[in-house]
């Protein structure tokens, strides 16, 4: 089996697939698409992924898009190393997590990341004209069906963009859901066994960590999430899939821009700092 993964270092969806493939022991060749430079808008890439998003998996010539679908596809190809629960109830519970990630958490993460950090990175690297072209190139049907307008608004107005504060609260509500799911000494989100639910949530918690926002769960706020993330960070595949693919300048941007945005985020969430 030959796999080619079109991906980007800081993309949460791409990180999910890299993590799932590593946990399943599947090797892949990578094509790096810099989504902060606009490489996803290359017509050749759009033929593979009409929404101009990463990741895209090509398996022996077959194109599969959408990270959750890719993970399910890979599990059917390689069932011996399944990361999906076999028990029907646990499978349903895991799907609640992946569905919620796709429908709610992912758009919230896109908003919060652009508002807190990416807007500064694209402005710094692309300049005013470059940013205009970058925003204009986003197809109407992209990360969400209104991502073009939202990305434009988050990039131009930051925390003043309509709905930005609600996205911070929505993001936080998923940490609260995790806290509840881990109650009673559960190490993992579903059935107390590491699964796709943990894989799917990892990039989103890690995004906040990389943006210097561990205060969303540390200092006694969400102790179960804190312990869960410590377990995740200790996994052998964590660093190579979630950290090492992010270029140094982007890692620095996320850390520094995120730290500058922390006061605003903490205010929205009424976290004392
Ligand atoms: N439903 C897709 C969403 C993919 C997605 O939103 N990818 C983001 C990065 S995590 C992207 O490529 N964004 C490009 C852009 O904002 O122009 C999936 O799960 O793969």
PDB file of C-alpha atoms and ligand atoms in Angstrom:
ATOM      1  CA  UNK A   1       0.000   0.000   0.000  1.00  0.00           C
ATOM      2  CA  UNK A   2       1.346   3.417  -0.966  1.00  0.00           C
ATOM      3  CA  UNK A   3       0.063   6.493   0.793  1.00  0.00           C
ATOM      4  CA  UNK A   4       0.721  10.109  -0.112  1.00  0.00           C
ATOM      5  CA  UNK A   5      -0.445  12.656   2.434  1.00  0.00           C
ATOM      6  CA  UNK A   6      -0.846  16.302   1.451  1.00  0.00           C
ATOM      7  CA  UNK A   7      -0.494  18.113   4.735  1.00  0.00           C
ATOM      8  CA  UNK A   8       0.692  21.171   6.640  1.00  0.00           C
ATOM      9  CA  UNK A   9       2.603  21.415   9.924  1.00  0.00           C
ATOM     10  CA  UNK A  10       0.107  23.327  12.040  1.00  0.00           C
ATOM     11  CA  UNK A  11      -3.105  22.004  10.421  1.00  0.00           C
ATOM     12  CA  UNK A  12      -5.121  20.300  13.150  1.00  0.00           C
ATOM     13  CA  UNK A  13      -6.848  18.024  10.620  1.00  0.00           C
ATOM     14  CA  UNK A  14      -3.548  16.983   9.068  1.00  0.00           C
ATOM     15  CA  UNK A  15      -2.064  16.367  12.517  1.00  0.00           C
ATOM     16  CA  UNK A  16      -5.018  14.097  13.322  1.00  0.00           C
ATOM     17  CA  UNK A  17      -4.283  11.937  10.270  1.00  0.00           C
ATOM     18  CA  UNK A  18      -0.505  11.881  10.932  1.00  0.00           C
ATOM     19  CA  UNK A  19      -1.210  10.784  14.523  1.00  0.00           C
ATOM     20  CA  UNK A  20      -3.733   8.102  13.458  1.00  0.00           C
ATOM     21  CA  UNK A  21      -1.356   6.732  10.804  1.00  0.00           C
ATOM     22  CA  UNK A  22       1.533   6.601  13.262  1.00  0.00           C
ATOM     23  CA  UNK A  23      -0.606   4.820  15.873  1.00  0.00           C
ATOM     24  CA  UNK A  24      -1.614   2.321  13.164  1.00  0.00           C
ATOM     25  CA  UNK A  25       1.985   1.895  11.999  1.00  0.00           C
ATOM     26  CA  UNK A  26       1.234   3.091   8.456  1.00  0.00           C
ATOM     27  CA  UNK A  27       4.022   4.837   6.519  1.00  0.00           C
ATOM     28  CA  UNK A  28       3.375   7.657   4.098  1.00  0.00           C
ATOM     29  CA  UNK A  29       5.106  10.051   1.753  1.00  0.00           C
ATOM     30  CA  UNK A  30       4.313  13.677   2.335  1.00  0.00           C
ATOM     31  CA  UNK A  31       3.625  16.648   0.100  1.00  0.00           C
ATOM     32  CA  UNK A  32       3.853  19.798   2.201  1.00  0.00           C
ATOM     33  CA  UNK A  33       1.205  22.425   1.409  1.00  0.00           C
ATOM     34  CA  UNK A  34       1.833  25.738   3.156  1.00  0.00           C
ATOM     35  CA  UNK A  35      -1.720  26.903   3.864  1.00  0.00           C
ATOM     36  CA  UNK A  36      -0.500  30.204   5.316  1.00  0.00           C
ATOM     37  CA  UNK A  37       1.165  31.054   2.006  1.00  0.00           C
ATOM     38  CA  UNK A  38      -1.859  30.019  -0.075  1.00  0.00           C
ATOM     39  CA  UNK A  39      -0.380  26.849  -1.624  1.00  0.00           C
ATOM     40  CA  UNK A  40      -3.770  25.145  -1.099  1.00  0.00           C
ATOM     41  CA  UNK A  41      -5.170  27.353  -3.882  1.00  0.00           C
ATOM     42  CA  UNK A  42      -2.885  25.863  -6.538  1.00  0.00           C
ATOM     43  CA  UNK A  43      -5.239  24.563  -9.284  1.00  0.00           C
ATOM     44  CA  UNK A  44      -3.397  21.211  -9.357  1.00  0.00           C
ATOM     45  CA  UNK A  45      -4.096  20.744  -5.622  1.00  0.00           C
ATOM     46  CA  UNK A  46      -7.696  21.950  -6.035  1.00  0.00           C
ATOM     47  CA  UNK A  47      -8.250  19.065  -8.447  1.00  0.00           C
ATOM     48  CA  UNK A  48      -7.512  16.697  -5.568  1.00  0.00           C
ATOM     49  CA  UNK A  49      -9.277  18.749  -2.917  1.00  0.00           C
ATOM     50  CA  UNK A  50     -11.879  21.176  -4.358  1.00  0.00           C
ATOM     51  CA  UNK A  51     -12.365  22.856  -0.962  1.00  0.00           C
ATOM     52  CA  UNK A  52      -8.658  23.790  -0.979  1.00  0.00           C
ATOM     53  CA  UNK A  53      -8.027  22.355   2.465  1.00  0.00           C
ATOM     54  CA  UNK A  54      -5.564  19.880   3.920  1.00  0.00           C
ATOM     55  CA  UNK A  55      -5.230  16.996   4.454  1.00  0.00           C
ATOM     56  CA  UNK A  56      -5.729  14.905   1.340  1.00  0.00           C
ATOM     57  CA  UNK A  57      -4.750  11.244   1.240  1.00  0.00           C
ATOM     58  CA  UNK A  58      -3.926   9.479  -2.017  1.00  0.00           C
ATOM     59  CA  UNK A  59      -3.891   5.715  -1.635  1.00  0.00           C
ATOM     60  CA  UNK A  60      -2.724   3.760  -4.678  1.00  0.00           C
ATOM     61  CA  UNK A  61      -4.258   6.503  -6.873  1.00  0.00           C
ATOM     62  CA  UNK A  62      -7.526   6.847  -4.918  1.00  0.00           C
ATOM     63  CA  UNK A  63      -8.133  10.295  -3.453  1.00  0.00           C
ATOM     64  CA  UNK A  64      -9.720  10.529  -0.004  1.00  0.00           C
ATOM     65  CA  UNK A  65     -10.442  13.869   1.687  1.00  0.00           C
ATOM     66  CA  UNK A  66     -11.745  14.959   5.102  1.00  0.00           C
ATOM     67  CA  UNK A  67      -9.645  13.880   8.051  1.00  0.00           C
ATOM     68  CA  UNK A  68     -12.342  11.893   9.873  1.00  0.00           C
ATOM     69  CA  UNK A  69     -13.246  10.029   6.682  1.00  0.00           C
ATOM     70  CA  UNK A  70      -9.553   9.378   6.040  1.00  0.00           C
ATOM     71  CA  UNK A  71      -9.130   7.882   9.534  1.00  0.00           C
ATOM     72  CA  UNK A  72     -12.192   5.640   9.075  1.00  0.00           C
ATOM     73  CA  UNK A  73     -10.982   4.597   5.612  1.00  0.00           C
ATOM     74  CA  UNK A  74      -7.547   3.683   6.963  1.00  0.00           C
ATOM     75  CA  UNK A  75      -9.115   1.643   9.753  1.00  0.00           C
ATOM     76  CA  UNK A  76     -11.054  -0.441   7.251  1.00  0.00           C
ATOM     77  CA  UNK A  77      -7.919  -0.968   5.195  1.00  0.00           C
ATOM     78  CA  UNK A  78      -5.893  -1.983   8.233  1.00  0.00           C
ATOM     79  CA  UNK A  79      -8.409  -3.354  10.780  1.00  0.00           C
ATOM     80  CA  UNK A  80      -5.757  -5.230  12.787  1.00  0.00           C
ATOM     81  CA  UNK A  81      -4.497  -1.933  14.162  1.00  0.00           C
ATOM     82  CA  UNK A  82      -7.940  -0.352  14.538  1.00  0.00           C
ATOM     83  CA  UNK A  83      -8.153   2.842  16.566  1.00  0.00           C
ATOM     84  CA  UNK A  84     -11.985   2.702  16.558  1.00  0.00           C
ATOM     85  CA  UNK A  85     -13.774   0.880  19.408  1.00  0.00           C
ATOM     86  CA  UNK A  86     -15.387  -2.441  18.402  1.00  0.00           C
ATOM     87  CA  UNK A  87     -18.151  -2.309  21.006  1.00  0.00           C
ATOM     88  CA  UNK A  88     -21.174  -0.671  19.271  1.00  0.00           C
ATOM     89  CA  UNK A  89     -21.947   1.691  22.150  1.00  0.00           C
ATOM     90  CA  UNK A  90     -18.329   2.790  22.457  1.00  0.00           C
ATOM     91  CA  UNK A  91     -18.115   3.168  18.670  1.00  0.00           C
ATOM     92  CA  UNK A  92     -21.159   5.464  18.825  1.00  0.00           C
ATOM     93  CA  UNK A  93     -19.562   7.453  21.663  1.00  0.00           C
ATOM     94  CA  UNK A  94     -16.336   7.833  19.688  1.00  0.00           C
ATOM     95  CA  UNK A  95     -18.342   9.041  16.698  1.00  0.00           C
ATOM     96  CA  UNK A  96     -20.034  11.691  18.857  1.00  0.00           C
ATOM     97  CA  UNK A  97     -16.550  13.078  19.481  1.00  0.00           C
ATOM     98  CA  UNK A  98     -15.415  12.992  15.854  1.00  0.00           C
ATOM     99  CA  UNK A  99     -18.746  14.423  14.653  1.00  0.00           C
ATOM    100  CA  UNK A 100     -18.588  17.256  17.190  1.00  0.00           C
ATOM    101  CA  UNK A 101     -15.010  17.982  16.183  1.00  0.00           C
ATOM    102  CA  UNK A 102     -15.982  18.238  12.504  1.00  0.00           C
ATOM    103  CA  UNK A 103     -19.149  20.250  13.041  1.00  0.00           C
ATOM    104  CA  UNK A 104     -18.333  22.562  15.938  1.00  0.00           C
ATOM    105  CA  UNK A 105     -14.865  22.424  17.394  1.00  0.00           C
ATOM    106  CA  UNK A 106     -12.949  22.635  14.125  1.00  0.00           C
ATOM    107  CA  UNK A 107     -14.608  25.862  12.920  1.00  0.00           C
ATOM    108  CA  UNK A 108     -14.145  27.306  16.428  1.00  0.00           C
ATOM    109  CA  UNK A 109     -10.465  26.367  16.328  1.00  0.00           C
ATOM    110  CA  UNK A 110     -10.043  28.012  12.912  1.00  0.00           C
ATOM    111  CA  UNK A 111     -11.604  31.188  14.281  1.00  0.00           C
ATOM    112  CA  UNK A 112      -9.577  31.258  17.498  1.00  0.00           C
ATOM    113  CA  UNK A 113      -6.310  30.427  15.724  1.00  0.00           C
ATOM    114  CA  UNK A 114      -6.769  33.174  13.124  1.00  0.00           C
ATOM    115  CA  UNK A 115      -7.908  35.728  15.702  1.00  0.00           C
ATOM    116  CA  UNK A 116      -5.086  34.966  18.139  1.00  0.00           C
ATOM    117  CA  UNK A 117      -2.171  34.126  15.855  1.00  0.00           C
ATOM    118  CA  UNK A 118      -2.475  33.333  12.131  1.00  0.00           C
ATOM    119  CA  UNK A 119      -3.727  36.838  11.249  1.00  0.00           C
ATOM    120  CA  UNK A 120      -0.444  38.243  12.538  1.00  0.00           C
ATOM    121  CA  UNK A 121       1.580  35.602  10.667  1.00  0.00           C
ATOM    122  CA  UNK A 122      -0.085  36.154   7.293  1.00  0.00           C
ATOM    123  CA  UNK A 123       0.100  39.952   7.645  1.00  0.00           C
ATOM    124  CA  UNK A 124       3.808  39.751   8.531  1.00  0.00           C
ATOM    125  CA  UNK A 125       4.697  37.255   5.795  1.00  0.00           C
ATOM    126  CA  UNK A 126       2.399  38.227   2.919  1.00  0.00           C
ATOM    127  CA  UNK A 127       2.084  42.004   3.292  1.00  0.00           C
ATOM    128  CA  UNK A 128      -1.133  43.913   2.699  1.00  0.00           C
ATOM    129  CA  UNK A 129      -1.529  43.078  -1.006  1.00  0.00           C
ATOM    130  CA  UNK A 130      -0.546  39.454  -0.464  1.00  0.00           C
ATOM    131  CA  UNK A 131      -3.141  39.108   2.290  1.00  0.00           C
ATOM    132  CA  UNK A 132      -5.835  40.516  -0.020  1.00  0.00           C
ATOM    133  CA  UNK A 133      -4.959  37.917  -2.660  1.00  0.00           C
ATOM    134  CA  UNK A 134      -4.761  35.156  -0.016  1.00  0.00           C
ATOM    135  CA  UNK A 135      -8.222  35.991   1.342  1.00  0.00           C
ATOM    136  CA  UNK A 136      -9.762  36.435  -2.105  1.00  0.00           C
ATOM    137  CA  UNK A 137      -8.436  33.008  -3.215  1.00  0.00           C
ATOM    138  CA  UNK A 138     -10.341  31.067  -0.538  1.00  0.00           C
ATOM    139  CA  UNK A 139     -13.219  29.260  -2.252  1.00  0.00           C
ATOM    140  CA  UNK A 140     -16.683  29.928  -0.790  1.00  0.00           C
ATOM    141  CA  UNK A 141     -16.988  26.238   0.145  1.00  0.00           C
ATOM    142  CA  UNK A 142     -13.845  25.653   2.190  1.00  0.00           C
ATOM    143  CA  UNK A 143     -13.229  24.830   5.867  1.00  0.00           C
ATOM    144  CA  UNK A 144     -16.931  25.692   6.279  1.00  0.00           C
ATOM    145  CA  UNK A 145     -19.471  26.936   3.743  1.00  0.00           C
ATOM    146  CA  UNK A 146     -18.822  30.525   4.915  1.00  0.00           C
ATOM    147  CA  UNK A 147     -15.095  30.273   5.654  1.00  0.00           C
ATOM    148  CA  UNK A 148     -14.097  32.796   2.994  1.00  0.00           C
ATOM    149  CA  UNK A 149     -16.048  35.590   4.729  1.00  0.00           C
ATOM    150  CA  UNK A 150     -15.170  34.403   8.217  1.00  0.00           C
ATOM    151  CA  UNK A 151     -11.432  34.132   7.517  1.00  0.00           C
ATOM    152  CA  UNK A 152     -11.543  37.609   6.009  1.00  0.00           C
ATOM    153  CA  UNK A 153     -13.298  39.013   9.065  1.00  0.00           C
ATOM    154  CA  UNK A 154     -11.088  37.222  11.644  1.00  0.00           C
ATOM    155  CA  UNK A 155      -7.960  38.324   9.782  1.00  0.00           C
ATOM    156  CA  UNK A 156      -9.003  41.955   9.469  1.00  0.00           C
ATOM    157  CA  UNK A 157     -10.677  42.517  12.829  1.00  0.00           C
ATOM    158  CA  UNK A 158      -9.225  39.949  15.258  1.00  0.00           C
ATOM    159  CA  UNK A 159     -11.162  39.813  18.527  1.00  0.00           C
ATOM    160  CA  UNK A 160     -13.479  42.573  17.209  1.00  0.00           C
ATOM    161  CA  UNK A 161     -14.768  40.262  14.447  1.00  0.00           C
ATOM    162  CA  UNK A 162     -18.436  39.402  14.964  1.00  0.00           C
ATOM    163  CA  UNK A 163     -18.781  36.105  16.817  1.00  0.00           C
ATOM    164  CA  UNK A 164     -15.093  35.780  17.786  1.00  0.00           C
ATOM    165  CA  UNK A 165     -15.766  35.689  21.547  1.00  0.00           C
ATOM    166  CA  UNK A 166     -18.474  33.028  21.067  1.00  0.00           C
ATOM    167  CA  UNK A 167     -15.946  30.821  19.259  1.00  0.00           C
ATOM    168  CA  UNK A 168     -13.583  31.107  22.233  1.00  0.00           C
ATOM    169  CA  UNK A 169     -16.428  29.998  24.513  1.00  0.00           C
ATOM    170  CA  UNK A 170     -17.386  27.158  22.167  1.00  0.00           C
ATOM    171  CA  UNK A 171     -13.765  25.932  22.089  1.00  0.00           C
ATOM    172  CA  UNK A 172     -13.705  26.037  25.884  1.00  0.00           C
ATOM    173  CA  UNK A 173     -16.986  24.102  26.126  1.00  0.00           C
ATOM    174  CA  UNK A 174     -15.227  21.127  24.487  1.00  0.00           C
ATOM    175  CA  UNK A 175     -12.562  21.157  27.173  1.00  0.00           C
ATOM    176  CA  UNK A 176     -15.395  21.100  29.707  1.00  0.00           C
ATOM    177  CA  UNK A 177     -16.966  18.110  27.921  1.00  0.00           C
ATOM    178  CA  UNK A 178     -13.611  16.338  28.057  1.00  0.00           C
ATOM    179  CA  UNK A 179     -13.320  17.084  31.762  1.00  0.00           C
ATOM    180  CA  UNK A 180     -16.719  15.424  32.333  1.00  0.00           C
ATOM    181  CA  UNK A 181     -15.910  12.396  30.129  1.00  0.00           C
ATOM    182  CA  UNK A 182     -12.678  11.808  32.051  1.00  0.00           C
ATOM    183  CA  UNK A 183     -14.415  12.033  35.443  1.00  0.00           C
ATOM    184  CA  UNK A 184     -14.181   8.997  37.737  1.00  0.00           C
ATOM    185  CA  UNK A 185     -10.609   8.127  36.896  1.00  0.00           C
ATOM    186  CA  UNK A 186     -10.956   7.448  33.150  1.00  0.00           C
ATOM    187  CA  UNK A 187      -7.596   7.762  31.413  1.00  0.00           C
ATOM    188  CA  UNK A 188      -9.138   8.114  27.925  1.00  0.00           C
ATOM    189  CA  UNK A 189     -12.283   9.650  26.485  1.00  0.00           C
ATOM    190  CA  UNK A 190     -14.220   6.518  25.496  1.00  0.00           C
ATOM    191  CA  UNK A 191     -14.338   3.146  27.239  1.00  0.00           C
ATOM    192  CA  UNK A 192     -11.112   3.918  29.068  1.00  0.00           C
ATOM    193  CA  UNK A 193      -9.126   2.768  26.023  1.00  0.00           C
ATOM    194  CA  UNK A 194      -7.067   5.069  23.803  1.00  0.00           C
ATOM    195  CA  UNK A 195      -9.072   5.560  20.590  1.00  0.00           C
ATOM    196  CA  UNK A 196      -9.892   7.821  17.667  1.00  0.00           C
ATOM    197  CA  UNK A 197     -11.732  10.078  20.143  1.00  0.00           C
ATOM    198  CA  UNK A 198      -8.414  10.875  21.866  1.00  0.00           C
ATOM    199  CA  UNK A 199      -6.623  11.155  18.509  1.00  0.00           C
ATOM    200  CA  UNK A 200      -9.299  13.559  17.227  1.00  0.00           C
ATOM    201  CA  UNK A 201      -9.141  15.816  20.294  1.00  0.00           C
ATOM    202  CA  UNK A 202      -5.344  15.871  20.593  1.00  0.00           C
ATOM    203  CA  UNK A 203      -4.581  18.491  17.884  1.00  0.00           C
ATOM    204  CA  UNK A 204      -7.153  20.877  19.347  1.00  0.00           C
ATOM    205  CA  UNK A 205      -5.801  20.729  22.888  1.00  0.00           C
ATOM    206  CA  UNK A 206      -2.277  20.905  21.510  1.00  0.00           C
ATOM    207  CA  UNK A 207      -3.188  24.005  19.455  1.00  0.00           C
ATOM    208  CA  UNK A 208      -4.084  25.819  22.693  1.00  0.00           C
ATOM    209  CA  UNK A 209      -0.893  24.560  24.340  1.00  0.00           C
ATOM    210  CA  UNK A 210       1.177  25.821  21.393  1.00  0.00           C
ATOM    211  CA  UNK A 211      -0.595  29.194  21.697  1.00  0.00           C
ATOM    212  CA  UNK A 212       0.523  29.519  25.346  1.00  0.00           C
ATOM    213  CA  UNK A 213      -3.033  28.901  26.575  1.00  0.00           C
ATOM    214  CA  UNK A 214      -2.569  25.982  28.971  1.00  0.00           C
ATOM    215  CA  UNK A 215      -4.260  28.246  31.518  1.00  0.00           C
ATOM    216  CA  UNK A 216      -7.530  27.022  29.997  1.00  0.00           C
ATOM    217  CA  UNK A 217      -7.021  23.758  31.926  1.00  0.00           C
ATOM    218  CA  UNK A 218      -4.104  24.283  34.307  1.00  0.00           C
ATOM    219  CA  UNK A 219      -4.084  25.796  37.815  1.00  0.00           C
ATOM    220  CA  UNK A 220      -6.891  23.512  38.946  1.00  0.00           C
ATOM    221  CA  UNK A 221      -9.392  24.645  36.258  1.00  0.00           C
ATOM    222  CA  UNK A 222      -9.783  21.299  34.449  1.00  0.00           C
ATOM    223  CA  UNK A 223      -7.550  18.764  36.240  1.00  0.00           C
ATOM    224  CA  UNK A 224      -8.756  15.733  34.257  1.00  0.00           C
ATOM    225  CA  UNK A 225      -7.891  17.446  30.975  1.00  0.00           C
ATOM    226  CA  UNK A 226      -4.489  18.402  32.382  1.00  0.00           C
ATOM    227  CA  UNK A 227      -3.734  14.756  33.271  1.00  0.00           C
ATOM    228  CA  UNK A 228      -5.122  13.516  29.940  1.00  0.00           C
ATOM    229  CA  UNK A 229      -2.900  15.883  27.982  1.00  0.00           C
ATOM    230  CA  UNK A 230       0.145  14.858  30.032  1.00  0.00           C
ATOM    231  CA  UNK A 231      -0.618  11.219  29.060  1.00  0.00           C
ATOM    232  CA  UNK A 232      -0.994  12.252  25.400  1.00  0.00           C
ATOM    233  CA  UNK A 233       2.265  14.224  25.404  1.00  0.00           C
ATOM    234  CA  UNK A 234       4.053  11.170  26.823  1.00  0.00           C
ATOM    235  CA  UNK A 235       2.995   8.944  23.908  1.00  0.00           C
ATOM    236  CA  UNK A 236       5.937   8.084  21.631  1.00  0.00           C
ATOM    237  CA  UNK A 237       4.138   9.360  18.487  1.00  0.00           C
ATOM    238  CA  UNK A 238       3.019  12.678  19.957  1.00  0.00           C
ATOM    239  CA  UNK A 239       6.102  14.811  19.337  1.00  0.00           C
ATOM    240  CA  UNK A 240       6.861  13.534  15.847  1.00  0.00           C
ATOM    241  CA  UNK A 241       3.244  13.972  14.635  1.00  0.00           C
ATOM    242  CA  UNK A 242       2.107  17.079  16.505  1.00  0.00           C
ATOM    243  CA  UNK A 243       5.210  19.164  17.209  1.00  0.00           C
ATOM    244  CA  UNK A 244       8.061  18.344  14.837  1.00  0.00           C
ATOM    245  CA  UNK A 245       6.119  19.069  11.630  1.00  0.00           C
ATOM    246  CA  UNK A 246       5.436  22.660  12.666  1.00  0.00           C
ATOM    247  CA  UNK A 247       8.212  24.893  11.248  1.00  0.00           C
ATOM    248  CA  UNK A 248      10.233  26.804  13.846  1.00  0.00           C
ATOM    249  CA  UNK A 249       9.045  30.273  12.766  1.00  0.00           C
ATOM    250  CA  UNK A 250       5.397  29.172  12.923  1.00  0.00           C
ATOM    251  CA  UNK A 251       5.946  27.526  16.331  1.00  0.00           C
ATOM    252  CA  UNK A 252       7.399  30.822  17.561  1.00  0.00           C
ATOM    253  CA  UNK A 253       4.514  32.817  16.067  1.00  0.00           C
ATOM    254  CA  UNK A 254       1.905  30.579  17.692  1.00  0.00           C
ATOM    255  CA  UNK A 255       3.650  30.807  21.073  1.00  0.00           C
ATOM    256  CA  UNK A 256       4.286  34.574  20.987  1.00  0.00           C
ATOM    257  CA  UNK A 257       1.048  35.750  19.317  1.00  0.00           C
ATOM    258  CA  UNK A 258      -0.917  33.352  21.499  1.00  0.00           C
ATOM    259  CA  UNK A 259       0.737  34.700  24.653  1.00  0.00           C
ATOM    260  CA  UNK A 260      -0.217  38.247  23.609  1.00  0.00           C
ATOM    261  CA  UNK A 261      -3.832  37.122  23.034  1.00  0.00           C
ATOM    262  CA  UNK A 262      -4.100  35.240  26.317  1.00  0.00           C
ATOM    263  CA  UNK A 263      -5.375  38.209  28.370  1.00  0.00           C
ATOM    264  CA  UNK A 264      -8.286  38.662  25.963  1.00  0.00           C
ATOM    265  CA  UNK A 265      -9.110  34.929  25.923  1.00  0.00           C
ATOM    266  CA  UNK A 266      -8.887  34.720  29.718  1.00  0.00           C
ATOM    267  CA  UNK A 267     -11.215  37.744  30.007  1.00  0.00           C
ATOM    268  CA  UNK A 268     -13.769  36.139  27.704  1.00  0.00           C
ATOM    269  CA  UNK A 269     -13.653  32.951  29.787  1.00  0.00           C
ATOM    270  CA  UNK A 270     -13.479  34.809  33.100  1.00  0.00           C
ATOM    271  CA  UNK A 271     -10.221  33.108  34.011  1.00  0.00           C
ATOM    272  CA  UNK A 272      -8.259  35.066  36.585  1.00  0.00           C
ATOM    273  CA  UNK A 273      -4.663  35.779  35.583  1.00  0.00           C
TER     274      UNK A 273
HETATM  275  N1  LIG B   1     -13.272  18.737   6.947  1.00  0.00           N
HETATM  276  C1  LIG B   1     -11.884  18.911   6.610  1.00  0.00           C
HETATM  277  C2  LIG B   1     -11.416  20.271   7.058  1.00  0.00           C
HETATM  278  C3  LIG B   1      -9.980  20.528   6.649  1.00  0.00           C
HETATM  279  C4  LIG B   1      -9.525  21.926   7.043  1.00  0.00           C
HETATM  280  O1  LIG B   1     -10.311  22.741   7.506  1.00  0.00           O
HETATM  281  N2  LIG B   1      -8.219  22.160   6.865  1.00  0.00           N
HETATM  282  C5  LIG B   1      -7.663  23.469   7.189  1.00  0.00           C
HETATM  283  C6  LIG B   1      -6.447  23.306   8.065  1.00  0.00           C
HETATM  284  S1  LIG B   1      -6.812  22.395   9.556  1.00  0.00           S
HETATM  285  C7  LIG B   1      -7.227  24.146   5.906  1.00  0.00           C
HETATM  286  O2  LIG B   1      -6.692  23.498   5.034  1.00  0.00           O
HETATM  287  N3  LIG B   1      -7.462  25.470   5.782  1.00  0.00           N
HETATM  288  C8  LIG B   1      -7.137  26.176   4.606  1.00  0.00           C
HETATM  289  C9  LIG B   1      -7.600  27.593   4.634  1.00  0.00           C
HETATM  290  O3  LIG B   1      -7.987  28.097   5.703  1.00  0.00           O
HETATM  291  O4  LIG B   1      -7.560  28.215   3.561  1.00  0.00           O
HETATM  292  C10 LIG B   1     -11.052  17.799   7.247  1.00  0.00           C
HETATM  293  O5  LIG B   1     -11.455  17.287   8.309  1.00  0.00           O
HETATM  294  O6  LIG B   1     -10.035  17.412   6.681  1.00  0.00           O
END
